[in-house]
Coordinates of C-alpha atoms in Angstrom, one line a residue:
X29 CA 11.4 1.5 26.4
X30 CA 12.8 0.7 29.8
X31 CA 15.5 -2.4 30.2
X32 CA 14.2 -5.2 31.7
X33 CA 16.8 -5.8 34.8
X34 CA 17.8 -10.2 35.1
X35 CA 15.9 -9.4 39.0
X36 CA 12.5 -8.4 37.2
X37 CA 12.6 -10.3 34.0
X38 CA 10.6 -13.0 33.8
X39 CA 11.5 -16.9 33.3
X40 CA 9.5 -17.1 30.0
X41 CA 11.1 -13.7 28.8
X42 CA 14.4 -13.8 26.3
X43 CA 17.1 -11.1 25.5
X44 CA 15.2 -10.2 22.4
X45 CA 12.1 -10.4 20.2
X46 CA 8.4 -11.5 21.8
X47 CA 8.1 -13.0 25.1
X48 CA 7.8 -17.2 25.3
X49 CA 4.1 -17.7 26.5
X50 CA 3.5 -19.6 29.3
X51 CA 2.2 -23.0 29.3
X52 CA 0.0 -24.9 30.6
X53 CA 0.2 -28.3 31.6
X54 CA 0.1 -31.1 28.8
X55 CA -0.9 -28.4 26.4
X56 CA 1.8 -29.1 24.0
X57 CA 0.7 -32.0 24.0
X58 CA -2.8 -31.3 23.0
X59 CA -1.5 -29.1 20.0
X60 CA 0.3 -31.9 18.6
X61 CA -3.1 -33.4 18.3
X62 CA -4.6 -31.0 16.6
X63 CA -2.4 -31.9 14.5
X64 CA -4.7 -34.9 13.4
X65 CA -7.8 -33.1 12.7
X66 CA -8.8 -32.7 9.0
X67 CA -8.9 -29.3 8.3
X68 CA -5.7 -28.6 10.0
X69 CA -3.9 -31.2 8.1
X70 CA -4.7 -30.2 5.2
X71 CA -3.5 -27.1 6.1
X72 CA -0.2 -27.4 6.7
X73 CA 0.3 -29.7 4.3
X74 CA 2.3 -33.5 5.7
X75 CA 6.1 -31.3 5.8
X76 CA 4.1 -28.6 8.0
X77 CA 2.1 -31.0 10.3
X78 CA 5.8 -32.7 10.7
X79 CA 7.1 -29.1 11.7
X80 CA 4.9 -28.1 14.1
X81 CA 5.0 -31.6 16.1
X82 CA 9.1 -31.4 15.9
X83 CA 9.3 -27.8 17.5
X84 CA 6.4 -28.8 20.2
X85 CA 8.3 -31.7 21.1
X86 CA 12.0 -29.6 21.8
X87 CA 9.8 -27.3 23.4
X88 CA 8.1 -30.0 25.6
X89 CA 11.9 -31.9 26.1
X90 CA 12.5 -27.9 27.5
X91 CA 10.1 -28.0 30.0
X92 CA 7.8 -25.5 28.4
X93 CA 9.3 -22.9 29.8
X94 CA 11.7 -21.6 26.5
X95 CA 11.7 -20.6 23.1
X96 CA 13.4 -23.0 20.3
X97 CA 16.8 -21.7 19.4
X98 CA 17.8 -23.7 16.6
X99 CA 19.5 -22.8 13.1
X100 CA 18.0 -24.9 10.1
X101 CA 21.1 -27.5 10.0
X102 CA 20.0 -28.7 13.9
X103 CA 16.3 -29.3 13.0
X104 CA 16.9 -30.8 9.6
X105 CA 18.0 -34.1 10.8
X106 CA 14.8 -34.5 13.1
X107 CA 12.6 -33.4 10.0
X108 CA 13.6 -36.1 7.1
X109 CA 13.3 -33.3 5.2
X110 CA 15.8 -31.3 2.6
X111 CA 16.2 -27.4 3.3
X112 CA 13.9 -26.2 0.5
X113 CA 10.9 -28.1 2.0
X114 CA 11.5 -26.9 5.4
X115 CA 11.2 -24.1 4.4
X116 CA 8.1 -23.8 2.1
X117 CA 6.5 -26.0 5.7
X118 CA 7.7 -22.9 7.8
X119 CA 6.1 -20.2 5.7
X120 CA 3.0 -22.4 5.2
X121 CA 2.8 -22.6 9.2
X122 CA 3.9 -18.9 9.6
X123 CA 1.0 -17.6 7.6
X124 CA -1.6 -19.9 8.8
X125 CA -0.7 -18.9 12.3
X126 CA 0.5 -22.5 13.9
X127 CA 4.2 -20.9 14.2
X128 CA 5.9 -17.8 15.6
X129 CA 9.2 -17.7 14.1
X130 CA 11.9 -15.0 14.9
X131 CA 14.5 -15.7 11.7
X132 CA 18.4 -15.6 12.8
X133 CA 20.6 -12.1 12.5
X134 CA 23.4 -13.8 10.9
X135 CA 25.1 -16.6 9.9
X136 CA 25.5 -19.6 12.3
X137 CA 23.0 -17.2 14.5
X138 CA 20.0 -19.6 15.7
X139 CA 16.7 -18.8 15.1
X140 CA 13.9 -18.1 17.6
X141 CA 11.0 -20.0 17.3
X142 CA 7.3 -21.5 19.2
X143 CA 4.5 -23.1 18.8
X144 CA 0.6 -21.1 18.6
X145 CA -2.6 -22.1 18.5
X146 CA -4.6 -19.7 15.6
X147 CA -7.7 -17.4 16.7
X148 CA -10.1 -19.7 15.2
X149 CA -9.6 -22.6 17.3
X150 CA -11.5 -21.7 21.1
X151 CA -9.1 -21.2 23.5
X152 CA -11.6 -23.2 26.4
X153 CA -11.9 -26.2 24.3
X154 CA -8.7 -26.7 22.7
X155 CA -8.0 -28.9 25.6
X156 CA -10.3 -31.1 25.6
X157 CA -9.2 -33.5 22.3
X158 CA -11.2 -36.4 21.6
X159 CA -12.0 -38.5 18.5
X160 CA -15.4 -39.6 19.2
X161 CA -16.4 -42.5 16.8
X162 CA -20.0 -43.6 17.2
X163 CA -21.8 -46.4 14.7
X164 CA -25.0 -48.6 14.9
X165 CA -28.3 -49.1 13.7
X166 CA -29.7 -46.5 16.0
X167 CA -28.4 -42.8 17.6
X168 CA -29.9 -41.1 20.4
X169 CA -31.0 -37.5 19.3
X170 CA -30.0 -34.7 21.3
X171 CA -34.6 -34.7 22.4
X172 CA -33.6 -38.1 23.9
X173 CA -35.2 -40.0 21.2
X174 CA -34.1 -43.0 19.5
X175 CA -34.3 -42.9 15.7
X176 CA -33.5 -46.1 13.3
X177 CA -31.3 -45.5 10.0
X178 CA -33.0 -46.6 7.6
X179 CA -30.2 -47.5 5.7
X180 CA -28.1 -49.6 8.2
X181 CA -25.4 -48.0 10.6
X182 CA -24.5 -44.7 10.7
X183 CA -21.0 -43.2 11.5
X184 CA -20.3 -39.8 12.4
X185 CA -16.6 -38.0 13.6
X186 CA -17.4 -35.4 16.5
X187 CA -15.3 -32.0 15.9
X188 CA -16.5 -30.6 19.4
X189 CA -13.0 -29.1 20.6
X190 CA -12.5 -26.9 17.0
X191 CA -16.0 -25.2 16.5
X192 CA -17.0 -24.1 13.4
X193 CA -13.5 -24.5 11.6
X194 CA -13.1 -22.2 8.4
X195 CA -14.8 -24.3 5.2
X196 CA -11.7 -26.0 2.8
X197 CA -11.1 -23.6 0.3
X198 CA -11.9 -24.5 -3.6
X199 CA -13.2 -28.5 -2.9
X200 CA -13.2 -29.6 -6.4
X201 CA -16.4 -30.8 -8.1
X202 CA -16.6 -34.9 -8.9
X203 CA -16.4 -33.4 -12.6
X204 CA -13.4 -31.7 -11.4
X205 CA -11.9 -34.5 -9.7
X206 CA -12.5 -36.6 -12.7
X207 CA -10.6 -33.8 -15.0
X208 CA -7.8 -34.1 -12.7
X209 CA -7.4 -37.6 -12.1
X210 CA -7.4 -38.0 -16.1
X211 CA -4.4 -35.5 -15.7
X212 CA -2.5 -37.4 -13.8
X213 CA -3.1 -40.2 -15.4
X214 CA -1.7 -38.5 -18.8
X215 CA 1.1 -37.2 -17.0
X216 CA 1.9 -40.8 -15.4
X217 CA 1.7 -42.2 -18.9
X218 CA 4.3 -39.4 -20.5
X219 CA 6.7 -39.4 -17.9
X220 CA 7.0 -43.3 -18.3
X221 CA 7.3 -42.8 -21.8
X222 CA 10.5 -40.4 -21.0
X223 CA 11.4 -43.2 -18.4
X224 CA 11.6 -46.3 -21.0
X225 CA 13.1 -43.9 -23.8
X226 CA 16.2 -44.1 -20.8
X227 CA 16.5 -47.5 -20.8
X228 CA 15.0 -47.6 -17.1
X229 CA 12.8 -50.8 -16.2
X230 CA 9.0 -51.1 -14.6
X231 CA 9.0 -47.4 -16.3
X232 CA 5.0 -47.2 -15.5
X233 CA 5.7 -48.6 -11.6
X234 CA 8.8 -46.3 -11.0
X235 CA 6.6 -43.1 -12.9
X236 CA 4.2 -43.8 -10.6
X237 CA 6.2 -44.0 -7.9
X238 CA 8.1 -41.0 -8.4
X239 CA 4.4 -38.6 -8.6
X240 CA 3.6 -39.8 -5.6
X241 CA 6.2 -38.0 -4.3
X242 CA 7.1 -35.0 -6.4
X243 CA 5.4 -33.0 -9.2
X244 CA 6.3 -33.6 -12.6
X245 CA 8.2 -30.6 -13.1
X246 CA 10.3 -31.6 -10.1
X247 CA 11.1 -34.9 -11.7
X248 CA 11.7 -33.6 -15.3
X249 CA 14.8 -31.5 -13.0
X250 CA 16.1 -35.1 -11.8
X251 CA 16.2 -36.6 -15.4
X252 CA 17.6 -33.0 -16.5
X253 CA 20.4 -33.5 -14.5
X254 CA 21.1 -37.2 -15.4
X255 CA 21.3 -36.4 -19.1
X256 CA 23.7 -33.4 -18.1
X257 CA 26.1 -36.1 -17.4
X258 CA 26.0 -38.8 -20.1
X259 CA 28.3 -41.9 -18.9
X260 CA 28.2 -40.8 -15.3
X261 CA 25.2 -43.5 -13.9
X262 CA 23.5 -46.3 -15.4
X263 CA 19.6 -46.1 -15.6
X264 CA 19.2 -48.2 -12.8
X265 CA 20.4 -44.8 -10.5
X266 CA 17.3 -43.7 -12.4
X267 CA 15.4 -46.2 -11.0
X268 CA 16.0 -46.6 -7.6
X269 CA 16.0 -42.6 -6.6
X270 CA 12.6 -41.9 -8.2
X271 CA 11.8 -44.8 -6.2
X272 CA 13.3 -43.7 -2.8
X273 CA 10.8 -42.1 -0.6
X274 CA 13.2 -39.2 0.4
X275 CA 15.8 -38.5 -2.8
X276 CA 13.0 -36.9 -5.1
X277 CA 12.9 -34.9 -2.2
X278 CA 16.7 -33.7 -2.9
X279 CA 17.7 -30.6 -4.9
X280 CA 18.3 -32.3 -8.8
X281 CA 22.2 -32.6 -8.0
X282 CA 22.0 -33.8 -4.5
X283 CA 21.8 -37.1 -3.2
X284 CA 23.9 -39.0 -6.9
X285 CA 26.1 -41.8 -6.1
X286 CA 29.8 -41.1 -7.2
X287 CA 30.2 -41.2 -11.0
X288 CA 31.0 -44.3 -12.4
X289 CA 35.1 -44.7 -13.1
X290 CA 34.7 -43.9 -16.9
X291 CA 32.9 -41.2 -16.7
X292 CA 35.6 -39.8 -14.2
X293 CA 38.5 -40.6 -16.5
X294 CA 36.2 -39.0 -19.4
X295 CA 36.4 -36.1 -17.7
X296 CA 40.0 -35.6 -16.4
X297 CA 41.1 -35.8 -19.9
X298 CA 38.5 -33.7 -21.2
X299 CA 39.8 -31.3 -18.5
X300 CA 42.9 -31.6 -19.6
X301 CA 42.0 -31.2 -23.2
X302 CA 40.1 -27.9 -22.3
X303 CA 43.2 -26.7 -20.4
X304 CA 46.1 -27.7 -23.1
X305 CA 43.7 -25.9 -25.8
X306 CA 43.3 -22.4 -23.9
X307 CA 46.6 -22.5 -23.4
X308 CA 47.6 -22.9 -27.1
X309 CA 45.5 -20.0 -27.5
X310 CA 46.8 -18.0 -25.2
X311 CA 50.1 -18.9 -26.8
X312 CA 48.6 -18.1 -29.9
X313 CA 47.6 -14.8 -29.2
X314 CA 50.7 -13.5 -27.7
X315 CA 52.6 -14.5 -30.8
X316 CA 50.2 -12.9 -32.7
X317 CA 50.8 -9.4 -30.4
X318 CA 54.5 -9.9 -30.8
X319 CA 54.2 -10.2 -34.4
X320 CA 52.4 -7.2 -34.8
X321 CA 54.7 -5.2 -32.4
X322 CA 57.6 -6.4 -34.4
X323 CA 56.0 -5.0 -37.8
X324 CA 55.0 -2.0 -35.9
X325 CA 58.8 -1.5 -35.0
X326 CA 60.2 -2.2 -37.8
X327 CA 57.8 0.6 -39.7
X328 CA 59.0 3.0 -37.4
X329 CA 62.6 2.7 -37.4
X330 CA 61.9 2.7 -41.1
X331 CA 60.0 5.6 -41.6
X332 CA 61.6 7.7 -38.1
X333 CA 64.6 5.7 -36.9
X334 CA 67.1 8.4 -39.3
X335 CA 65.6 11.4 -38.0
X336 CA 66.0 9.8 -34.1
X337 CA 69.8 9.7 -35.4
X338 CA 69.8 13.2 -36.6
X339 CA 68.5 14.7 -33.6
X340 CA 71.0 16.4 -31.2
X341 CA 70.9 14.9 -27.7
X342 CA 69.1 17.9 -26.1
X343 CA 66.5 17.4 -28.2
X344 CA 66.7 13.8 -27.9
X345 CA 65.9 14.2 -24.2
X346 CA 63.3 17.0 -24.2
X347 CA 61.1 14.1 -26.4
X348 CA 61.7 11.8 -24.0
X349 CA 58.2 11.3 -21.7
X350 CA 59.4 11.2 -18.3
X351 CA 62.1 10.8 -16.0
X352 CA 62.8 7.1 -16.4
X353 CA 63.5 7.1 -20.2
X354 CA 65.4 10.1 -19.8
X355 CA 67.7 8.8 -17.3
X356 CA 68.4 6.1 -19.4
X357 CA 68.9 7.9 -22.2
X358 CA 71.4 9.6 -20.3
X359 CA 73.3 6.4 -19.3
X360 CA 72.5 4.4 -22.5
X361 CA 72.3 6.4 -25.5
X362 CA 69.5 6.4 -27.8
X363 CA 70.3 3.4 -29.1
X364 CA 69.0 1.4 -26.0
X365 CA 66.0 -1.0 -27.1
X366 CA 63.4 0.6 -24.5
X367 CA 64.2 4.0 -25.3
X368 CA 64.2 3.9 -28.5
X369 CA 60.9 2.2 -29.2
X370 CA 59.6 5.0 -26.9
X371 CA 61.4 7.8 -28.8
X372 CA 60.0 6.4 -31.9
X373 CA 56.6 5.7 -30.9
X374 CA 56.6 9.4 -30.1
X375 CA 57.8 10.7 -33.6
X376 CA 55.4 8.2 -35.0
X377 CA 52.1 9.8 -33.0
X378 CA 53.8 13.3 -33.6
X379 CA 53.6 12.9 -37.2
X380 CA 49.8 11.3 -37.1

């Protein structure tokens, strides 16, 4: 493929990846309302919708004219949102074809990334967003007639500028919904249950509060990681994070307040405790393995230390193994603690 030159490349083009499409005027602008019609909320999902309006407002503060190059720490802070969310919203907008996202090559290596508008919505009126919200006792009909309701007013939303949107996929039944509020109302009532057990007041109000936010499973982590540390918070840390809007949010062991000053001192002598032990083992072992080197000397000087005597020194030094022992041999005598044990340990695997 032929090089673009800087003299032919266009101002919407980058170094790398797709080309930045051009805009048109306000139409970032008109996607972030999109943003506000049902289907597409629903979508996306509240962490998605907040994505997409957060990357076509830097693209709007860059005239339009550029790509996004961001890495996740810079768009975080604009978000509200923790790392794992962002990026469950990204693949959520990715797939449903809101977001083109080119990921980074490397380590503090931004990320390229725009705004799109799927197939489904019509590219003619995609511009032209309007809530149109029309009640009364009477409608005119598209014949020109007027008709009376016979029930009272009559309120409709118009959905004009995305025809035809793509049905919601698996709309629960009202037996459905029923199943599943009772489900979340039994899972309300056990996880307050685990809440009281704690110690932690309003248990109901703050298990309520806390599956409002988060699944159960995701809380169940939390109080996983409060018993981890017994003596390190008070229940009332309990209390007020599943009641925070944005800590549930958190990894488990993100977002505690320090440890209270007991538990700290708990644990310095525990770690000192843990350290004085393996070192007394330690110590242990190596007087075990000098004990057993000592018995293991003594059986050989025992069993081969006369014939070591007996031997003449040629012999002495064609058993030594290399050139070290033999040169010290040579300047020590057989007698010399490191040769020796050598010379024995030699007669000793000799004789099997």
């Amino acid at each position: 493929m032929t090089r673009t030159t800087a003299n032919t490349r266009s101002k919407h083009q980058l170094p790398f990846g797709a080309d930045y499409p051009s805009r048109g005027k306000l139409e970032l602008f008109h996607v972030i309302k999109l943003l506000s019609h049902p289907y597409v909320a629903q979508t996306l999902g509240p962490s998605g919708c907040n994505l997409i309006r957060v990357i076509a407002t830097i693209e709007d503060e860059q005239g339009g004219t550029t790509a996004v190059l961001a890495i996740d720490n810079q768009i975080l802070p604009r978000l509200g949102m923790s790392g794992k969310t962002l990026v469950e919203a990204r693949r959520r907008c990715i797939e449903s074809g809101w977001l083109h996202y080119e990921p980074s090559e490397g380590k503090g290596i931004p990320s390229r990334m725009w705004v799109t508008v799927p197939s489904w919505v019509d590219i003619k009126l995609r511009h032209t967003i309007h809530w149109s919200f029309s009640s009364g006792c009477s409608s005119e009909s598209s014949s020109g007639t007027s008709s009376e309701s016979s029930s009272g007013c009559s309120s409709q939303y118009s959905r004009s500028y995305i025809p035809n949107p793509p049905p919601i996929p698996n709309t629960p039944s009202p037996t459905q919904r029923d199943e599943r509020v009772s489900e979340g109302v039994n899972e309300e009532m056990e996880f307050a249950k685990e809440l009281k057990d704690l110690g932690i007041a309003k248990s109901v109000e703050t298990a309520r509060a806390g599956l409002s936010t988060c699944t159960l499973q995701q809380l169940r982590m939390h109080l996983d990681h409060f018993r981890s540390k017994p003596g390190a918070w008070g229940p009332v840390i309990v209390y007020w994070r599943l009641n925070s809007p944005s800590l549930p949010l958190l990894a488990p062991d993100e977002g505690w307040p320090e440890p209270l000053p007991g538990f700290i001192a708990a644990q310095r002598q525990k770690a000192e405790a843990d350290r004085q032990r393996a070192h007394e083992l330690k110590q242990a072992k190596q007087d075990a393995l000098a004990e057993q080197k000592s018995q293991l000397l003594f059986e050989w000087e025992r069993d081969y230390g006369p014939k070591l005597d007996a031997m003449p020194i040629e012999d002495v030094l064609k058993l030594c193994p290399n050139d070290f022992i033999r040169s010290y041999c040579r300047k020590k005598g057989r007698k010399e603690p490191i040769v020796r044990h050598e010379l024995l340990r030699i007669l000793a695997s000799q004789a099997g």
